[in-house]
Each structure stands twice: as structure tokens, then as C-alpha cells.
mmCIF file of C-alpha atoms in Angstrom:
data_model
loop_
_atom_site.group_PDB
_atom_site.id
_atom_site.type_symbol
_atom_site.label_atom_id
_atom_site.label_comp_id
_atom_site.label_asym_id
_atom_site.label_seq_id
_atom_site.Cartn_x
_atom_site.Cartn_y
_atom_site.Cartn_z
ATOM 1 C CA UNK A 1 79.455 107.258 89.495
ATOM 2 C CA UNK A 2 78.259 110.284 87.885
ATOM 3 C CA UNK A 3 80.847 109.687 84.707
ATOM 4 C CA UNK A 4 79.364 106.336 84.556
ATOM 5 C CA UNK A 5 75.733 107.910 84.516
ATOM 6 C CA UNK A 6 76.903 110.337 82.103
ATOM 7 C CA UNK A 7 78.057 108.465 79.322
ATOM 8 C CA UNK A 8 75.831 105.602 80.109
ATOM 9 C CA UNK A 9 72.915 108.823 79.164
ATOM 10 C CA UNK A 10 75.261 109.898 76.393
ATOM 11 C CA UNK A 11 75.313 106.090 74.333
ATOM 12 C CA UNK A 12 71.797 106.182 74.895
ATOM 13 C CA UNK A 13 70.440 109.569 73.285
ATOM 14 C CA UNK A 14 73.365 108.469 70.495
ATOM 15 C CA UNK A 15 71.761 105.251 69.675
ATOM 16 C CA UNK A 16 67.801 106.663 69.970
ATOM 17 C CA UNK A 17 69.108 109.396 67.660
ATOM 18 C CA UNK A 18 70.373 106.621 64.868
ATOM 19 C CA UNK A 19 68.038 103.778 65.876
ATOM 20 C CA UNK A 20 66.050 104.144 62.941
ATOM 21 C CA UNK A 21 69.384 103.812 60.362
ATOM 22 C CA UNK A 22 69.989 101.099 63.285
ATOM 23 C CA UNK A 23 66.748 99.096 63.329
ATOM 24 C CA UNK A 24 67.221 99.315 59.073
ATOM 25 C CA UNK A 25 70.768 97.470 59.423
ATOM 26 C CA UNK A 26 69.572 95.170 61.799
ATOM 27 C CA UNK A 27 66.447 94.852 60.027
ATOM 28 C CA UNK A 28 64.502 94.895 63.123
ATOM 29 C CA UNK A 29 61.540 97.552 64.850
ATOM 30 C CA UNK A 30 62.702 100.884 65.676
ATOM 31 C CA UNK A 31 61.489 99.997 69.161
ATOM 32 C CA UNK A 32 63.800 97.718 69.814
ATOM 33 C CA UNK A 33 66.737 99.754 69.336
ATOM 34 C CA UNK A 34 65.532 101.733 71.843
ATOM 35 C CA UNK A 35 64.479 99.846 74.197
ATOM 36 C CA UNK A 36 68.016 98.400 73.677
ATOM 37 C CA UNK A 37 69.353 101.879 74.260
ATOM 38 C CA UNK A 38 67.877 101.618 78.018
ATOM 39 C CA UNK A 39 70.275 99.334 79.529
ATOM 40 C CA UNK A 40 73.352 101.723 79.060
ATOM 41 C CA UNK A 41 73.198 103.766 81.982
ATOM 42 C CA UNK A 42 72.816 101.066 84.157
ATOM 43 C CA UNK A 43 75.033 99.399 82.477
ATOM 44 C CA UNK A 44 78.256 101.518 83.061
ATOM 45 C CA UNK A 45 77.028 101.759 87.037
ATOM 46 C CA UNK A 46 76.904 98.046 87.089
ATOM 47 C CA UNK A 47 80.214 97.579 85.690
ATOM 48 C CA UNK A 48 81.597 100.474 87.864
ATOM 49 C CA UNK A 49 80.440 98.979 91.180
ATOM 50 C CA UNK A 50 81.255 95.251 89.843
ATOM 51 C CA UNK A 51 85.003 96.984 89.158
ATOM 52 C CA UNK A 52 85.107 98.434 92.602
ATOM 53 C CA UNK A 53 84.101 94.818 94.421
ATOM 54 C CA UNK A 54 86.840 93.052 92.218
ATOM 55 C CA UNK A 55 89.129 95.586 93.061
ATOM 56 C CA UNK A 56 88.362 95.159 96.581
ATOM 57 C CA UNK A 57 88.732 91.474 96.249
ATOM 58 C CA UNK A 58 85.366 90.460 97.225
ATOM 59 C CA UNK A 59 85.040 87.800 94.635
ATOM 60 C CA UNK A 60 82.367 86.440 96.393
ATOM 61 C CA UNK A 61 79.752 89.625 95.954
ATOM 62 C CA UNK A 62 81.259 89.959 92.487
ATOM 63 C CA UNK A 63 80.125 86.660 91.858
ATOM 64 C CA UNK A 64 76.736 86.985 92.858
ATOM 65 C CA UNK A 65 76.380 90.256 91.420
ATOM 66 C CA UNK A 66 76.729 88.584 87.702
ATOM 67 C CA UNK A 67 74.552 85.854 88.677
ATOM 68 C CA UNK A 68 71.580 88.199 89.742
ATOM 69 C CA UNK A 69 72.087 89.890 86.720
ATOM 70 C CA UNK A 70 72.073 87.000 84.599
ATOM 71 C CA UNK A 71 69.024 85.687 86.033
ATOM 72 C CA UNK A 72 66.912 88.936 86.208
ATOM 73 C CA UNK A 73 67.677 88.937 82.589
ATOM 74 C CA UNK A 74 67.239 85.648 81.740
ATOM 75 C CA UNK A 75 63.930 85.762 83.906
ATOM 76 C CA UNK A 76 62.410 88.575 82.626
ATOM 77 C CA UNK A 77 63.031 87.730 79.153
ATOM 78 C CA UNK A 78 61.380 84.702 79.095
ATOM 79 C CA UNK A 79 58.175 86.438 80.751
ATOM 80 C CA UNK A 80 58.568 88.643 77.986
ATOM 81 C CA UNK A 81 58.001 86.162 75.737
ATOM 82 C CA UNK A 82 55.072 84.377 77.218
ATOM 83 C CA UNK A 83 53.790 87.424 77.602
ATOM 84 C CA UNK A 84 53.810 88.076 73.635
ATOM 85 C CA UNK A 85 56.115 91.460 73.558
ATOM 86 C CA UNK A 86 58.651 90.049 71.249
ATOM 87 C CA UNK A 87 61.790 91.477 70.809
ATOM 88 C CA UNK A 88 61.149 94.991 72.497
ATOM 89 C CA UNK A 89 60.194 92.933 75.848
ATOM 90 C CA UNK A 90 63.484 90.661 75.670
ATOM 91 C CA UNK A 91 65.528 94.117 75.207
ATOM 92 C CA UNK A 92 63.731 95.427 77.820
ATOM 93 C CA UNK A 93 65.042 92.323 79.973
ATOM 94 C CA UNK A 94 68.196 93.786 79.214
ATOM 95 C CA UNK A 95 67.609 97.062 81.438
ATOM 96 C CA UNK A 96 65.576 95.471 84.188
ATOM 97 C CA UNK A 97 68.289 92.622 84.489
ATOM 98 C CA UNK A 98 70.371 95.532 84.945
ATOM 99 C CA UNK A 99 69.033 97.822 87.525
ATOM 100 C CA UNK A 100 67.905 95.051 89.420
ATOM 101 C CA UNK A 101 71.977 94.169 89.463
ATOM 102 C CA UNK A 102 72.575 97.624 90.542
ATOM 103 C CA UNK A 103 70.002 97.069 93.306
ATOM 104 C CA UNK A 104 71.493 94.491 94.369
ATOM 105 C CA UNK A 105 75.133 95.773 94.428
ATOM 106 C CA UNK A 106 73.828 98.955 96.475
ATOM 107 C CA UNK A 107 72.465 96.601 99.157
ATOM 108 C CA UNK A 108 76.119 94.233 99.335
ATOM 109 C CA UNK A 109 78.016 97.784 99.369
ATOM 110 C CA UNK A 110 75.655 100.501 101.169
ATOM 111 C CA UNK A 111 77.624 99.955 104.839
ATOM 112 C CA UNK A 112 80.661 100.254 102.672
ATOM 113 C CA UNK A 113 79.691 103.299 101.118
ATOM 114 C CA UNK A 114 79.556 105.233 104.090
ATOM 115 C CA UNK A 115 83.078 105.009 104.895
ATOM 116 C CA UNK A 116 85.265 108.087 103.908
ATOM 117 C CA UNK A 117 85.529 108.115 100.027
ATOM 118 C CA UNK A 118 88.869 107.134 98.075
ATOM 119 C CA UNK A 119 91.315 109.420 98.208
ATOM 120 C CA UNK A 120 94.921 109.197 96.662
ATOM 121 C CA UNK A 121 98.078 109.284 98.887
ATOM 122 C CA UNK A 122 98.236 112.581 99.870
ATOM 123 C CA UNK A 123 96.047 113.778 97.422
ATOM 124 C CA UNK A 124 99.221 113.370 94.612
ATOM 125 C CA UNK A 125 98.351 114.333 91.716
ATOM 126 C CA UNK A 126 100.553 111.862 89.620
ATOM 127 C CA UNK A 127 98.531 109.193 90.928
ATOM 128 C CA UNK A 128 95.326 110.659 89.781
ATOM 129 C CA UNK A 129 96.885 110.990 86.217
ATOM 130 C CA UNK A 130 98.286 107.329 86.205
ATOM 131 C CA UNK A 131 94.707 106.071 87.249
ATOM 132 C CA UNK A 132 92.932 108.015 84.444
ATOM 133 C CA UNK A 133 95.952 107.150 81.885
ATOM 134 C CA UNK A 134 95.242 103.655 82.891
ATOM 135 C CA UNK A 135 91.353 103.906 82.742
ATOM 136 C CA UNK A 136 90.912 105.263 79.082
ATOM 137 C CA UNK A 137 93.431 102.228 77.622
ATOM 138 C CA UNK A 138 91.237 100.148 79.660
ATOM 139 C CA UNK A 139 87.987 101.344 78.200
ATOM 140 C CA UNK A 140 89.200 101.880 74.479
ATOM 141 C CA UNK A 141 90.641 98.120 75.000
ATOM 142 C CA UNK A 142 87.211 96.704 76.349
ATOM 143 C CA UNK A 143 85.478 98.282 73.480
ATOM 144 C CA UNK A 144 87.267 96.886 70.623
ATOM 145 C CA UNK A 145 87.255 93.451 72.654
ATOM 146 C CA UNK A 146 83.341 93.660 72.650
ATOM 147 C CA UNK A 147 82.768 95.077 68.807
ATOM 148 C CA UNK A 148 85.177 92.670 67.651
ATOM 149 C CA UNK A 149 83.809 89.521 69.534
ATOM 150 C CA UNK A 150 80.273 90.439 68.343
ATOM 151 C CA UNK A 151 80.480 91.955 64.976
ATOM 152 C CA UNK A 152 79.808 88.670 63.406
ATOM 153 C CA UNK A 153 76.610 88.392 64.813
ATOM 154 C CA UNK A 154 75.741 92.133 63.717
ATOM 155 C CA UNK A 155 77.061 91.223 60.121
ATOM 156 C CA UNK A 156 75.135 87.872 60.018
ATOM 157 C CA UNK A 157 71.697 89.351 61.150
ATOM 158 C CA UNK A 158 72.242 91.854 58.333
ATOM 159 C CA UNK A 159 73.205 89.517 55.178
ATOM 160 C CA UNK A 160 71.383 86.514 56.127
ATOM 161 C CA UNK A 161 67.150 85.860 57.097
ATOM 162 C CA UNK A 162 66.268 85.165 60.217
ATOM 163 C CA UNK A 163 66.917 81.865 60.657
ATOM 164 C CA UNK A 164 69.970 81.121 59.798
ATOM 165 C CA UNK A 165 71.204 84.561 61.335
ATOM 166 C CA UNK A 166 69.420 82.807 64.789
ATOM 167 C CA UNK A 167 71.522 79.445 64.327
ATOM 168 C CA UNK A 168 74.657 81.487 63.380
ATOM 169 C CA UNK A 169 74.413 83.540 66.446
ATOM 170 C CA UNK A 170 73.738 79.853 68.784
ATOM 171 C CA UNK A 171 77.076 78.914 66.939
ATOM 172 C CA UNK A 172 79.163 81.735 67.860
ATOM 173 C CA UNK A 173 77.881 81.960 71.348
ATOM 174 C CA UNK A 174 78.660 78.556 71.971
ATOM 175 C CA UNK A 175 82.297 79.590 70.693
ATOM 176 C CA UNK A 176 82.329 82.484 73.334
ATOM 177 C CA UNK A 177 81.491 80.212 75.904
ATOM 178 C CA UNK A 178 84.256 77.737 75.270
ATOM 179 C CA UNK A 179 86.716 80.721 74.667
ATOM 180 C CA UNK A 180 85.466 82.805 77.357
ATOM 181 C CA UNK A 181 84.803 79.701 79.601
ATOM 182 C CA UNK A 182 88.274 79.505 81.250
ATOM 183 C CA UNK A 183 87.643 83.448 82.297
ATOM 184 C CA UNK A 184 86.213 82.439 85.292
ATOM 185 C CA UNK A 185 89.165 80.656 86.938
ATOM 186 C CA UNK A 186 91.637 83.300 85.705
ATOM 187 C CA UNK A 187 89.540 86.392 87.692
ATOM 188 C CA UNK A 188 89.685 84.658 90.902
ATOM 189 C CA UNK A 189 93.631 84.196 90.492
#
């Protein structure tokens, strides 16, 4: 958890540092950037804990743990709205939707969590290598997965006005969704 928390900090104070080149791509207030910037360290905690439930094959609290999030944020964004704060409240939806996740995954897992902490067989240390081997290709992959399925969006609210950059990114969501859409039955299997 505490690598999690650590480079969850680190992407933030990287993108607070360039959010004003950031917010002049994007060409959108400095204060959404980092307000953006937020989310990341519950972010990585969320995913951890989501990773240890699916490898624990409780599909069930997995399940629900996505759904809270996407709710909170959905939620909270629209408040946000109503409420007149614009783009800085709908990114902050993006870091309440995700604590309130990471709430919620503590309460599902806390009688878990005081059970004896993983260990490796024996404490080998060829396992531990294998696991961390196997968790760097895993992040490097899921990176490249996530700039690549979104960069269109990034490139499209740069080059075009608001508008059309809006109906562009409706488009390509819609895309994800029938792309990403059969996702769902392949976790469970």
C-alpha cells in the first residue's frame, strides 16, 4: 500500500509541477489540472485493493467496488455542476469518487485485513522476483493501454474548439464502450 501511496503522491507533485504547460495544451484553468492531480493517490490504492479482491476471486465486492466508484463520481459531478464550479468541481468528482471507493473497499476487506499478511512460500526469494518481474510488465502494459486509448481525446481538445472536441470525445467513448463492453464477461471467466 505504501508503493501505491507513493507514486500515487509522486504523479501528483509531477503533474502540479507542469499543470500550467498542461492547462496551456489542454487549453483549460490551471486549477483544473490540479484538482485533476488529486485523484492519483487514491487512485493507485483503489486499484491495489480492487487487484487484491480479483485476485482473491471475490468478483462480487470487486463489482461493487467499481459501481460505488462510478456513482460517487458520477454523483458528485453532477452536484458540481448545479452547484456552478465548472470543470475544477467535476475533477474534483474524480478524487471524492475515489476515496469514497477506497472507503468502501476498507469496510468489505477490514476483517480480512487482520489476518496474517501475505507471505511467499517459505519466504523464497525467486518468487518475490517473479511477482515484481511480473508487476512492472503489468504496469508499463496498463499505461500504454490507457495513453493510447485516450490520446485522441487529448489531441482533439487541443486542435479543435470546444465543441466539437466535446462531440468527438461522446464519439470515442461510445467506441470504448462497445470495445471495452465485452470486458465485463471476460473478468468473471
Amino acid at each position: 500500500a505504501w508503493y501505491a501511496l507513493f507514486f500515487g503522491a509522486g504523479g501528483t507533485c509531477i503533474i502540479l509541477l507542469s499543470s500550467p504547460l498542461l492547462a496551456g495544451f489542454l487549453k483549460t484553468s490551471g486549477l483544473a489540472v490540479a484538482v485533476f492531480s488529486l485523484h492519483l493517490p487514491f487512485l493507485f490504492l483503489v486499484s491495489l485493493s480492487r487487484g487484491i479482491l480479483h485476485g482473491k476471486q471475490r468478483f462480487g465486492w470487486y463489482s461493487a467496488v467499481a459501481l460505488v466508484r462510478s456513482a460517487a463520481k458520477l454523483l458528485i459531478a453532477v452536484a458540481a455542476v448545479l452547484a456552478g464550479l465548472s470543470v475544477p468541481g467535476v475533477m474534483a468528482s474524480l478524487a471524492v469518487g475515489a476515496f469514497v471507493a477506497l472507503v468502501f473497499v476498507y469496510l468489505l476487506t477490514r476483517s480480512e485485513a487482520r489476518k496474517a499478511p501475505f507471505r511467499t512460500a517459505g519466504g523464497d526469494a525467486s518468487v518475490t522476483m517473479k511477482i515484481s518481474s511480473y508487476l512492472w510488465s503489468t504496469f508499463w502494459a496498463s499505461l500504454f493501454i490507457a495513453v493510447f486509448t485516450n490520446f485522441d481525446i487529448v489531441l482533439a481538445k487541443h486542435f479543435l474548439d470546444p465543441a466539437s472536441a466535446g462531440q468527438f470525445a461522446v464519439l470515442s467513448l461510445t467506441g470504448k464502450i462497445i470495445l471495452y463492453g465485452s470486458g465485463v464477461f471476460v473478468t468473471a471467466m
